[in-house]
Amino acid sequence: STGGAVATPEDHDVEYLTPVSIGTPEQILNLDIDTGSSDLWVFSSETSRSEVKGQTLYDPSNSSTAQKLEGYTWSISYGDGSSSAGEVYLDTVSIGALTVSSQAVEVAQKVSSEFTSDSNNDGLLGLGFGSLNTVQPNAQKTFFDNAMPALDSPVFTADLKAGIPGRYNFGYIDPNAYTGNITYVSVDDSQGFWDWTSPGYAIGSGSFENTTIKGIADTGTSLLLLPSSVVSAYYGKISGAKYDSTQAGYVLPCSPTPPDFAFGVGDDGAAIVLPGKYINYAPTGSSGTTCFGGIQGDSGIGFAIFGDVALKAAFVVFDGGSKTLGWASK
Ligand SMILES: O=C(CCCl)NNC1=[NH+]CCN1
């Protein structure tokens, strides 16, 4: 089997939303597919009314295939400080033509303000490793883990794009979605993430800097978070760029377009190039003169995060069979 669906960017590509069908008859919710976590949770009929602002609600009582897991609960908090919690049902979940008949659907009873104010986001669908799932008393499998045995190939791919819809596919690699070769690298799943090591980076037309950068491929994080040495080298090349403590990040003049940023993949010289415009993440004020940087530091996290700013420059294969990541330009 195979499947897949469109991934539509929200403003500034802060996140990408994908239609997911849940229950019988189907209830379609737009979910943030998140390779940095492993819970599938949704806004629901059980979500505190004061914490819902426009989201589509999954109502298990309207699904003939919903089954409540009595006594099961979940509670999650994300790297950005957002959080949610609730109870658990099993129900049929489909992404395009790919269906999992008994998927744990975690219904939110409480969500933090970040989710309440994100009115188009109806929940998250985690594609991290199972060890990250928060359901108690027994952890539940991800949609990918449930689907994998039936997939033509044990993979899913992320093809996110700047400002226009891209795609998530399951079970196959679309040869028309990328250019050149796919370079595969090993993954350390010991912390539940798609954690890999880049050999270094280059700024603009500059020489390649060999420096180990270990980090996670995370569709649920908006920015590219890198070691402070790399970040200061990058912004040091841009006149007017500075760390703005009020914004808690580097800001830069939106014009002229900043230099490209490339990160290495594998030991054969492959690299993914982020066009400089991707680093103009969003204007900080109404004049549009100053931009918030799409590359920021990873201090305090313990690893780098290759979030959407990086992923949208690549075609990425998440291989659950070999536990490798494949990176290609496009
Ligand atoms: O939580 C993280 C970072 C893990 Cl280190 N990524 N996933 C996510 N989902 C919503 C906000 N961020």
Short mmCIF file of C-alpha atoms and ligand atoms in Angstrom, two decimals, residues 32 34 36-37 78-80 82 115 124 193 216 218 220-221 301 303 305, ligand 1:
data_model
loop_
_atom_site.label_atom_id
_atom_site.label_comp_id
_atom_site.label_asym_id
_atom_site.label_seq_id
_atom_site.Cartn_x
_atom_site.Cartn_y
_atom_site.Cartn_z
CA ASP A 32 0.61 19.29 11.66
CA ASP A 34 5.54 16.27 13.21
CA GLY A 36 9.83 15.53 16.26
CA SER A 37 7.12 13.84 18.35
CA TYR A 78 6.99 20.36 22.99
CA GLY A 79 10.33 22.04 22.51
CA ASP A 80 8.66 25.43 22.06
CA SER A 82 3.47 24.36 24.04
CA PHE A 115 -2.52 25.78 20.11
CA LEU A 124 -0.57 16.95 15.50
CA PHE A 193 14.18 11.42 17.14
CA ILE A 216 17.12 16.07 14.37
CA ASP A 218 11.92 17.88 12.69
CA GLY A 220 7.25 20.25 13.72
CA THR A 221 9.85 22.96 14.35
CA ILE A 301 18.47 21.99 23.55
CA PHE A 303 21.28 19.08 19.64
CA ILE A 305 17.10 21.04 14.92
O1 LIG B 1 8.89 19.52 20.08
C1 LIG B 1 9.67 19.55 19.13
C2 LIG B 1 11.18 19.70 19.35
C3 LIG B 1 11.70 18.43 19.90
CL1 LIG B 1 13.35 18.68 20.45
N1 LIG B 1 9.28 19.40 17.82
N2 LIG B 1 7.95 19.26 17.53
C4 LIG B 1 7.08 20.26 17.81
N3 LIG B 1 5.76 20.12 17.71
C5 LIG B 1 5.07 21.32 18.07
C6 LIG B 1 6.18 22.27 18.42
N4 LIG B 1 7.41 21.49 18.20
#
